[in-house]
Short mmCIF file of N, CA and C in Angstrom, two decimals:
data_model
loop_
_atom_site.label_atom_id
_atom_site.label_comp_id
_atom_site.label_asym_id
_atom_site.label_seq_id
_atom_site.Cartn_x
_atom_site.Cartn_y
_atom_site.Cartn_z
N MET A 149 10.28 -129.64 91.95
CA MET A 149 9.70 -129.21 90.70
C MET A 149 8.27 -128.73 90.96
N SER A 150 7.85 -127.81 90.16
CA SER A 150 6.49 -127.34 90.31
C SER A 150 5.55 -128.22 89.49
N GLU A 151 4.34 -128.33 89.96
CA GLU A 151 3.35 -129.15 89.26
C GLU A 151 2.76 -128.39 88.09
N LEU A 152 2.44 -129.11 87.05
CA LEU A 152 1.82 -128.49 85.90
C LEU A 152 0.35 -128.20 86.19
N PRO A 153 -0.16 -127.14 85.62
CA PRO A 153 -1.58 -126.86 85.84
C PRO A 153 -2.44 -127.93 85.18
N THR A 154 -3.48 -128.32 85.86
CA THR A 154 -4.33 -129.41 85.36
C THR A 154 -5.39 -128.92 84.38
N ASN A 155 -5.81 -127.69 84.51
CA ASN A 155 -6.90 -127.22 83.65
C ASN A 155 -6.52 -125.93 82.95
N ASP A 156 -5.51 -125.99 82.11
CA ASP A 156 -5.09 -124.81 81.35
C ASP A 156 -5.74 -124.91 79.97
N GLN A 157 -6.99 -124.49 79.89
CA GLN A 157 -7.78 -124.64 78.67
C GLN A 157 -7.22 -123.82 77.51
N ALA A 158 -6.61 -122.66 77.81
CA ALA A 158 -6.07 -121.83 76.73
C ALA A 158 -4.91 -122.55 76.04
N LEU A 159 -4.06 -123.21 76.82
CA LEU A 159 -2.95 -123.97 76.24
C LEU A 159 -3.46 -125.15 75.43
N ILE A 160 -4.45 -125.83 75.94
CA ILE A 160 -5.02 -126.98 75.23
C ILE A 160 -5.63 -126.54 73.90
N ASN A 161 -6.34 -125.45 73.91
CA ASN A 161 -6.94 -124.94 72.66
C ASN A 161 -5.86 -124.52 71.67
N PHE A 162 -4.82 -123.86 72.16
CA PHE A 162 -3.72 -123.44 71.29
C PHE A 162 -3.05 -124.65 70.63
N LEU A 163 -2.77 -125.69 71.41
CA LEU A 163 -2.13 -126.88 70.86
C LEU A 163 -3.03 -127.60 69.87
N LYS A 164 -4.33 -127.64 70.13
CA LYS A 164 -5.25 -128.28 69.19
C LYS A 164 -5.34 -127.50 67.89
N GLN A 165 -5.35 -126.16 68.00
CA GLN A 165 -5.48 -125.32 66.82
C GLN A 165 -4.21 -125.37 65.96
N ASN A 166 -3.04 -125.46 66.56
CA ASN A 166 -1.78 -125.43 65.83
C ASN A 166 -1.14 -126.80 65.71
N ARG A 167 -1.92 -127.82 65.73
CA ARG A 167 -1.41 -129.18 65.61
C ARG A 167 -0.88 -129.39 64.20
N PRO A 168 0.35 -129.93 64.07
CA PRO A 168 0.87 -130.17 62.72
C PRO A 168 0.17 -131.36 62.09
N THR A 169 0.12 -131.34 60.77
CA THR A 169 -0.51 -132.45 60.07
C THR A 169 0.56 -133.49 59.75
N ALA A 170 0.21 -134.73 59.89
CA ALA A 170 1.14 -135.82 59.61
C ALA A 170 1.27 -135.99 58.10
N PRO A 171 2.45 -136.36 57.62
CA PRO A 171 2.59 -136.56 56.17
C PRO A 171 1.82 -137.80 55.72
N GLU A 172 1.42 -137.76 54.47
CA GLU A 172 0.67 -138.88 53.91
C GLU A 172 1.58 -140.10 53.80
N ALA A 173 1.05 -141.26 54.10
CA ALA A 173 1.82 -142.50 54.00
C ALA A 173 1.89 -142.91 52.53
N THR A 174 3.08 -143.26 52.08
CA THR A 174 3.24 -143.73 50.70
C THR A 174 3.35 -145.25 50.72
N LEU A 175 2.83 -145.87 49.69
CA LEU A 175 2.82 -147.32 49.62
C LEU A 175 4.19 -147.90 49.30
N ASP A 176 4.99 -147.18 48.54
CA ASP A 176 6.28 -147.71 48.14
C ASP A 176 7.44 -147.13 48.96
N LEU A 177 7.17 -146.73 50.20
CA LEU A 177 8.20 -146.15 51.05
C LEU A 177 9.30 -147.15 51.34
N GLU A 178 8.95 -148.38 51.61
CA GLU A 178 9.95 -149.39 51.93
C GLU A 178 10.88 -149.63 50.74
N GLU A 179 10.34 -149.67 49.53
CA GLU A 179 11.16 -149.88 48.35
C GLU A 179 12.11 -148.70 48.12
N LYS A 180 11.63 -147.48 48.39
CA LYS A 180 12.49 -146.31 48.24
C LYS A 180 13.65 -146.36 49.23
N ILE A 181 13.37 -146.79 50.45
CA ILE A 181 14.43 -146.87 51.47
C ILE A 181 15.46 -147.92 51.06
N ILE A 182 15.00 -149.10 50.62
CA ILE A 182 15.91 -150.16 50.20
C ILE A 182 16.75 -149.70 49.00
N ALA A 183 16.14 -148.99 48.06
CA ALA A 183 16.87 -148.50 46.90
C ALA A 183 17.92 -147.47 47.31
N ALA A 184 17.59 -146.62 48.26
CA ALA A 184 18.55 -145.63 48.73
C ALA A 184 19.72 -146.31 49.43
N LEU A 185 19.44 -147.36 50.19
CA LEU A 185 20.51 -148.10 50.85
C LEU A 185 21.40 -148.81 49.84
N ASP A 186 20.80 -149.35 48.78
CA ASP A 186 21.58 -150.03 47.75
C ASP A 186 22.51 -149.06 47.03
N THR A 187 22.02 -147.85 46.74
CA THR A 187 22.88 -146.88 46.07
C THR A 187 23.99 -146.42 47.00
N ASP A 188 23.72 -146.35 48.30
CA ASP A 188 24.77 -145.98 49.25
C ASP A 188 25.85 -147.05 49.28
N ASP A 189 25.46 -148.35 49.18
CA ASP A 189 26.43 -149.43 49.17
C ASP A 189 27.32 -149.36 47.93
N SER A 190 26.74 -149.01 46.77
CA SER A 190 27.56 -148.91 45.57
C SER A 190 28.50 -147.71 45.65
N LEU A 191 28.05 -146.63 46.25
CA LEU A 191 28.93 -145.48 46.44
C LEU A 191 30.04 -145.81 47.43
N LEU A 192 29.74 -146.65 48.41
CA LEU A 192 30.72 -147.04 49.40
C LEU A 192 31.84 -147.86 48.76
N SER A 193 31.49 -148.78 47.85
CA SER A 193 32.53 -149.58 47.21
C SER A 193 33.41 -148.73 46.31
N GLU A 194 32.86 -147.69 45.68
CA GLU A 194 33.66 -146.79 44.86
C GLU A 194 34.55 -145.90 45.72
N SER A 195 34.09 -145.54 46.90
CA SER A 195 34.86 -144.63 47.74
C SER A 195 35.88 -145.35 48.61
N GLN A 196 35.99 -146.67 48.49
CA GLN A 196 37.00 -147.39 49.26
C GLN A 196 38.39 -147.10 48.73
N GLN A 197 38.52 -146.61 47.51
CA GLN A 197 39.81 -146.21 46.99
C GLN A 197 40.24 -144.86 47.55
N ALA A 198 39.31 -144.04 47.94
CA ALA A 198 39.61 -142.71 48.47
C ALA A 198 40.36 -142.76 49.80
N PRO A 199 40.10 -143.72 50.71
CA PRO A 199 40.85 -143.72 51.96
C PRO A 199 42.36 -143.86 51.77
N VAL A 200 42.81 -144.48 50.69
CA VAL A 200 44.24 -144.58 50.46
C VAL A 200 44.84 -143.20 50.26
N ALA A 201 44.18 -142.39 49.45
CA ALA A 201 44.66 -141.02 49.25
C ALA A 201 44.54 -140.21 50.53
N THR A 202 43.48 -140.43 51.28
CA THR A 202 43.29 -139.72 52.54
C THR A 202 44.36 -140.11 53.54
N LYS A 203 44.66 -141.42 53.61
CA LYS A 203 45.70 -141.88 54.54
C LYS A 203 47.06 -141.31 54.15
N THR A 204 47.34 -141.24 52.85
CA THR A 204 48.60 -140.66 52.40
C THR A 204 48.69 -139.19 52.76
N LEU A 205 47.60 -138.48 52.55
CA LEU A 205 47.57 -137.06 52.89
C LEU A 205 47.77 -136.85 54.39
N ARG A 206 47.12 -137.67 55.20
CA ARG A 206 47.28 -137.57 56.65
C ARG A 206 48.71 -137.87 57.06
N LEU A 207 49.31 -138.88 56.44
CA LEU A 207 50.68 -139.26 56.78
C LEU A 207 51.64 -138.14 56.41
N VAL A 208 51.49 -137.58 55.23
CA VAL A 208 52.38 -136.50 54.79
C VAL A 208 52.23 -135.28 55.69
N SER A 209 51.00 -134.89 56.01
CA SER A 209 50.81 -133.71 56.86
C SER A 209 51.33 -133.96 58.27
N SER A 210 51.18 -135.18 58.77
CA SER A 210 51.72 -135.50 60.10
C SER A 210 53.24 -135.45 60.09
N LEU A 211 53.85 -135.97 59.03
CA LEU A 211 55.31 -135.94 58.94
C LEU A 211 55.83 -134.51 58.84
N ILE A 212 55.12 -133.67 58.13
CA ILE A 212 55.53 -132.26 58.04
C ILE A 212 55.43 -131.60 59.42
N ALA A 213 54.35 -131.86 60.13
CA ALA A 213 54.18 -131.27 61.46
C ALA A 213 55.26 -131.76 62.41
N VAL A 214 55.56 -133.05 62.39
CA VAL A 214 56.60 -133.60 63.27
C VAL A 214 57.97 -133.02 62.90
N GLY A 215 58.24 -132.92 61.60
CA GLY A 215 59.51 -132.35 61.17
C GLY A 215 59.69 -130.91 61.60
N LEU A 216 58.65 -130.11 61.45
CA LEU A 216 58.73 -128.71 61.88
C LEU A 216 58.90 -128.60 63.38
N THR A 217 58.22 -129.46 64.13
CA THR A 217 58.35 -129.44 65.59
C THR A 217 59.77 -129.82 66.01
N LEU A 218 60.32 -130.86 65.40
CA LEU A 218 61.69 -131.26 65.74
C LEU A 218 62.69 -130.19 65.33
N PHE A 219 62.49 -129.56 64.18
CA PHE A 219 63.37 -128.47 63.77
C PHE A 219 63.33 -127.33 64.76
N TRP A 220 62.13 -126.95 65.20
CA TRP A 220 61.99 -125.85 66.16
C TRP A 220 62.65 -126.19 67.49
N MET A 221 62.45 -127.45 67.95
CA MET A 221 63.06 -127.86 69.22
C MET A 221 64.58 -127.89 69.11
N GLY A 222 65.10 -128.39 68.02
CA GLY A 222 66.54 -128.40 67.83
C GLY A 222 67.12 -127.01 67.77
N TYR A 223 66.43 -126.13 67.09
CA TYR A 223 66.88 -124.75 67.01
C TYR A 223 66.92 -124.11 68.40
N ARG A 224 65.89 -124.38 69.19
CA ARG A 224 65.84 -123.83 70.55
C ARG A 224 66.95 -124.39 71.42
N LEU A 225 67.31 -125.67 71.24
CA LEU A 225 68.38 -126.27 72.03
C LEU A 225 69.74 -125.73 71.62
N ILE A 226 69.95 -125.55 70.33
CA ILE A 226 71.26 -125.11 69.86
C ILE A 226 71.47 -123.63 70.16
N TYR A 227 70.48 -122.82 69.88
CA TYR A 227 70.62 -121.38 70.02
C TYR A 227 69.88 -120.83 71.24
N SER A 228 69.87 -121.60 72.31
CA SER A 228 69.19 -121.10 73.51
C SER A 228 70.04 -119.99 74.12
N SER A 229 69.37 -119.00 74.63
CA SER A 229 70.09 -117.87 75.21
C SER A 229 70.45 -118.22 76.65
N SER A 230 71.74 -118.24 76.92
CA SER A 230 72.19 -118.52 78.28
C SER A 230 72.66 -117.21 78.91
N LEU A 231 72.55 -117.14 80.22
CA LEU A 231 72.92 -115.92 80.94
C LEU A 231 74.42 -115.91 81.19
N SER A 232 74.98 -114.72 81.14
CA SER A 232 76.39 -114.57 81.49
C SER A 232 76.53 -114.73 83.01
N PRO A 233 77.74 -115.04 83.49
CA PRO A 233 77.90 -115.22 84.95
C PRO A 233 77.48 -114.00 85.76
N SER A 234 77.69 -112.79 85.25
CA SER A 234 77.28 -111.60 86.00
C SER A 234 75.75 -111.48 86.04
N GLU A 235 75.10 -111.78 84.91
CA GLU A 235 73.63 -111.73 84.89
C GLU A 235 73.05 -112.82 85.78
N GLN A 236 73.67 -113.99 85.80
CA GLN A 236 73.18 -115.07 86.65
C GLN A 236 73.32 -114.71 88.12
N ALA A 237 74.45 -114.10 88.50
CA ALA A 237 74.64 -113.68 89.90
C ALA A 237 73.63 -112.61 90.28
N GLN A 238 73.36 -111.68 89.36
CA GLN A 238 72.38 -110.63 89.63
C GLN A 238 70.98 -111.23 89.81
N LEU A 239 70.62 -112.19 88.99
CA LEU A 239 69.32 -112.84 89.09
C LEU A 239 69.21 -113.62 90.40
N GLU A 240 70.25 -114.35 90.77
CA GLU A 240 70.23 -115.09 92.03
C GLU A 240 70.09 -114.16 93.22
N GLY A 241 70.79 -113.03 93.20
CA GLY A 241 70.69 -112.05 94.29
C GLY A 241 69.28 -111.47 94.38
N PHE A 242 68.67 -111.20 93.23
CA PHE A 242 67.32 -110.66 93.20
C PHE A 242 66.32 -111.66 93.79
N ILE A 243 66.43 -112.92 93.38
CA ILE A 243 65.51 -113.94 93.88
C ILE A 243 65.70 -114.15 95.38
N GLU A 244 66.97 -114.16 95.82
CA GLU A 244 67.25 -114.37 97.25
C GLU A 244 66.73 -113.21 98.08
N SER A 245 66.90 -111.98 97.61
CA SER A 245 66.42 -110.83 98.38
C SER A 245 64.90 -110.80 98.44
N ASN A 246 64.25 -111.18 97.35
CA ASN A 246 62.79 -111.25 97.36
C ASN A 246 62.30 -112.34 98.29
N TRP A 247 62.98 -113.48 98.29
CA TRP A 247 62.58 -114.58 99.16
C TRP A 247 62.72 -114.17 100.62
N ASN A 248 63.86 -113.58 100.95
CA ASN A 248 64.08 -113.16 102.33
C ASN A 248 63.09 -112.08 102.74
N GLY A 249 62.79 -111.15 101.83
CA GLY A 249 61.83 -110.10 102.13
C GLY A 249 60.43 -110.66 102.33
N ALA A 250 60.09 -111.71 101.60
CA ALA A 250 58.76 -112.30 101.73
C ALA A 250 58.65 -113.13 103.00
N MET A 251 59.75 -113.69 103.45
CA MET A 251 59.70 -114.57 104.61
C MET A 251 59.92 -113.84 105.93
N GLU A 252 60.39 -112.60 105.88
CA GLU A 252 60.55 -111.83 107.12
C GLU A 252 59.20 -111.51 107.71
N GLU A 253 59.14 -111.56 109.02
CA GLU A 253 57.87 -111.23 109.67
C GLU A 253 57.97 -109.83 110.24
N THR A 254 57.29 -108.92 109.59
CA THR A 254 57.26 -107.54 110.06
C THR A 254 55.87 -107.22 110.54
N GLN A 255 55.70 -106.05 111.07
CA GLN A 255 54.40 -105.66 111.61
C GLN A 255 53.36 -105.57 110.49
N GLU A 256 53.75 -105.10 109.30
CA GLU A 256 52.79 -104.94 108.22
C GLU A 256 52.43 -106.28 107.59
N THR A 257 53.35 -107.24 107.60
CA THR A 257 53.10 -108.49 106.88
C THR A 257 52.83 -109.66 107.80
N SER A 258 52.57 -109.42 109.06
CA SER A 258 52.32 -110.53 109.96
C SER A 258 50.83 -110.88 109.99
N TRP A 259 50.26 -111.09 108.87
CA TRP A 259 48.84 -111.39 108.76
C TRP A 259 48.55 -112.84 109.07
N LEU A 260 49.61 -113.67 109.19
CA LEU A 260 49.39 -115.07 109.51
C LEU A 260 49.16 -115.29 111.00
N THR A 261 49.60 -114.37 111.83
CA THR A 261 49.43 -114.55 113.27
C THR A 261 48.06 -114.07 113.70
N ILE A 262 47.51 -114.76 114.67
CA ILE A 262 46.19 -114.38 115.20
C ILE A 262 46.40 -113.36 116.30
N PRO A 263 45.76 -112.21 116.21
CA PRO A 263 45.95 -111.18 117.25
C PRO A 263 45.37 -111.64 118.58
N ASP A 264 46.05 -111.22 119.64
CA ASP A 264 45.62 -111.60 120.98
C ASP A 264 44.62 -110.57 121.48
N ASN A 265 43.37 -110.98 121.65
CA ASN A 265 42.30 -110.08 122.11
C ASN A 265 41.91 -110.37 123.54
N SER A 266 42.84 -110.84 124.35
CA SER A 266 42.52 -111.19 125.74
C SER A 266 42.40 -109.97 126.62
N GLN A 267 42.75 -108.76 126.14
CA GLN A 267 42.67 -107.56 126.93
C GLN A 267 41.27 -107.04 127.08
N ASP A 268 40.35 -107.50 126.29
CA ASP A 268 38.97 -107.00 126.32
C ASP A 268 38.26 -107.37 127.56
#
Protein backbone atom coordinates (compact mmCIF):
# COMPACT_ATOMS: atom_id res chain seq x y z
CA MET A 1 0.00 0.00 0.00
CA SER A 2 1.14 3.51 -0.57
CA GLU A 3 1.61 5.85 2.35
CA LEU A 4 -0.69 8.79 2.80
CA PRO A 5 0.84 12.23 2.46
CA THR A 6 1.61 13.73 5.85
CA ASN A 7 1.31 17.40 4.98
CA ASP A 8 -1.53 17.80 2.49
CA GLN A 9 -2.69 21.22 3.67
CA ALA A 10 -5.15 21.70 0.79
CA LEU A 11 -7.03 18.55 1.77
CA ILE A 12 -7.05 19.54 5.43
CA ASN A 13 -8.42 22.99 4.61
CA PHE A 14 -11.09 21.49 2.33
CA LEU A 15 -12.25 19.07 5.03
CA LYS A 16 -12.34 21.81 7.67
CA GLN A 17 -14.30 24.13 5.38
CA ASN A 18 -16.87 21.48 4.36
CA ARG A 19 -17.29 19.85 7.75
CA PRO A 20 -20.92 18.83 8.33
CA THR A 21 -22.70 20.23 11.34
CA ALA A 22 -23.91 17.80 13.96
CA PRO A 23 -27.64 17.80 14.69
CA GLU A 24 -28.82 19.47 17.85
CA ALA A 25 -29.33 17.12 20.79
CA THR A 26 -32.93 16.89 21.97
CA LEU A 27 -33.76 16.35 25.60
CA ASP A 28 -36.67 13.98 25.01
CA LEU A 29 -34.92 11.76 22.45
CA GLU A 30 -34.99 8.72 24.70
CA GLU A 31 -38.74 9.07 25.30
CA LYS A 32 -39.38 9.37 21.56
CA ILE A 33 -37.40 6.19 20.91
CA ILE A 34 -39.25 4.27 23.65
CA ALA A 35 -42.60 5.52 22.29
CA ALA A 36 -41.68 4.44 18.77
CA LEU A 37 -40.73 0.99 20.05
CA ASP A 38 -44.01 0.70 21.96
CA THR A 39 -46.04 1.55 18.86
CA ASP A 40 -44.05 -1.02 16.88
CA ASP A 41 -44.95 -3.66 19.51
CA SER A 42 -48.65 -2.85 19.21
CA LEU A 43 -48.44 -3.06 15.43
CA LEU A 44 -46.65 -6.38 15.79
CA SER A 45 -49.46 -7.89 17.87
CA GLU A 46 -52.02 -6.76 15.26
CA SER A 47 -49.96 -8.16 12.40
CA GLN A 48 -49.63 -11.61 13.98
CA GLN A 49 -52.92 -12.51 12.28
CA ALA A 50 -51.44 -11.65 8.87
CA PRO A 51 -48.92 -14.54 8.82
CA VAL A 52 -51.81 -17.02 8.70
CA ALA A 53 -53.02 -15.49 5.45
CA THR A 54 -49.44 -15.28 4.19
CA LYS A 55 -48.80 -18.93 5.05
CA THR A 56 -52.00 -19.94 3.27
CA LEU A 57 -51.03 -17.94 0.20
CA ARG A 58 -47.56 -19.50 0.18
CA LEU A 59 -49.02 -22.98 0.56
CA VAL A 60 -51.51 -22.50 -2.26
CA SER A 61 -48.91 -21.03 -4.63
CA SER A 62 -46.47 -23.84 -3.80
CA LEU A 63 -49.14 -26.46 -4.44
CA ILE A 64 -49.98 -24.87 -7.78
CA ALA A 65 -46.30 -24.84 -8.77
CA VAL A 66 -45.84 -28.49 -7.73
CA GLY A 67 -49.01 -29.50 -9.56
CA LEU A 68 -47.96 -27.80 -12.77
CA THR A 69 -44.49 -29.34 -12.55
CA LEU A 70 -45.91 -32.83 -12.03
CA PHE A 71 -48.38 -32.32 -14.88
CA TRP A 72 -45.58 -31.22 -17.22
CA MET A 73 -43.37 -34.16 -16.21
CA GLY A 74 -46.20 -36.64 -16.68
CA TYR A 75 -47.02 -35.18 -20.05
CA ARG A 76 -43.38 -35.50 -21.11
CA LEU A 77 -43.26 -39.13 -19.95
CA ILE A 78 -46.49 -40.13 -21.68
CA TYR A 79 -45.99 -38.27 -24.93
CA SER A 80 -42.22 -38.48 -25.25
CA SER A 81 -41.06 -38.72 -28.82
CA SER A 82 -39.30 -42.01 -29.42
CA LEU A 83 -37.22 -42.75 -32.49
CA SER A 84 -38.28 -45.33 -35.03
CA PRO A 85 -35.90 -48.30 -35.49
CA SER A 86 -34.62 -46.87 -38.80
CA GLU A 87 -33.96 -43.45 -37.24
CA GLN A 88 -32.24 -45.09 -34.27
CA ALA A 89 -29.99 -47.15 -36.57
CA GLN A 90 -29.14 -44.02 -38.58
CA LEU A 91 -28.26 -42.12 -35.40
CA GLU A 92 -26.10 -44.97 -34.09
CA GLY A 93 -24.25 -45.16 -37.42
CA PHE A 94 -23.66 -41.40 -37.37
CA ILE A 95 -22.28 -41.44 -33.82
CA GLU A 96 -20.09 -44.47 -34.55
CA SER A 97 -18.64 -42.94 -37.73
CA ASN A 98 -17.91 -39.67 -35.93
CA TRP A 99 -16.26 -41.53 -33.06
CA ASN A 100 -14.10 -43.59 -35.39
CA GLY A 101 -13.20 -40.50 -37.41
CA ALA A 102 -12.20 -38.63 -34.26
CA MET A 103 -10.10 -41.49 -32.93
CA GLU A 104 -8.21 -42.23 -36.16
CA GLU A 105 -4.71 -40.89 -36.19
CA THR A 106 -4.02 -39.16 -39.47
CA GLN A 107 -1.31 -36.76 -40.47
CA GLU A 108 -3.58 -33.72 -40.04
CA THR A 109 -4.98 -34.74 -36.65
CA SER A 110 -1.91 -36.18 -34.98
CA TRP A 111 -1.41 -33.14 -32.80
CA LEU A 112 -1.06 -35.30 -29.70
CA THR A 113 2.28 -36.75 -30.79
CA ILE A 114 5.47 -34.84 -30.14
CA PRO A 115 7.46 -34.30 -33.33
CA ASP A 116 10.93 -35.79 -33.43
CA ASN A 117 13.47 -32.96 -33.87
CA SER A 118 16.58 -35.11 -33.49
CA GLN A 119 17.64 -34.38 -37.09
CA ASP A 120 18.78 -30.87 -36.24
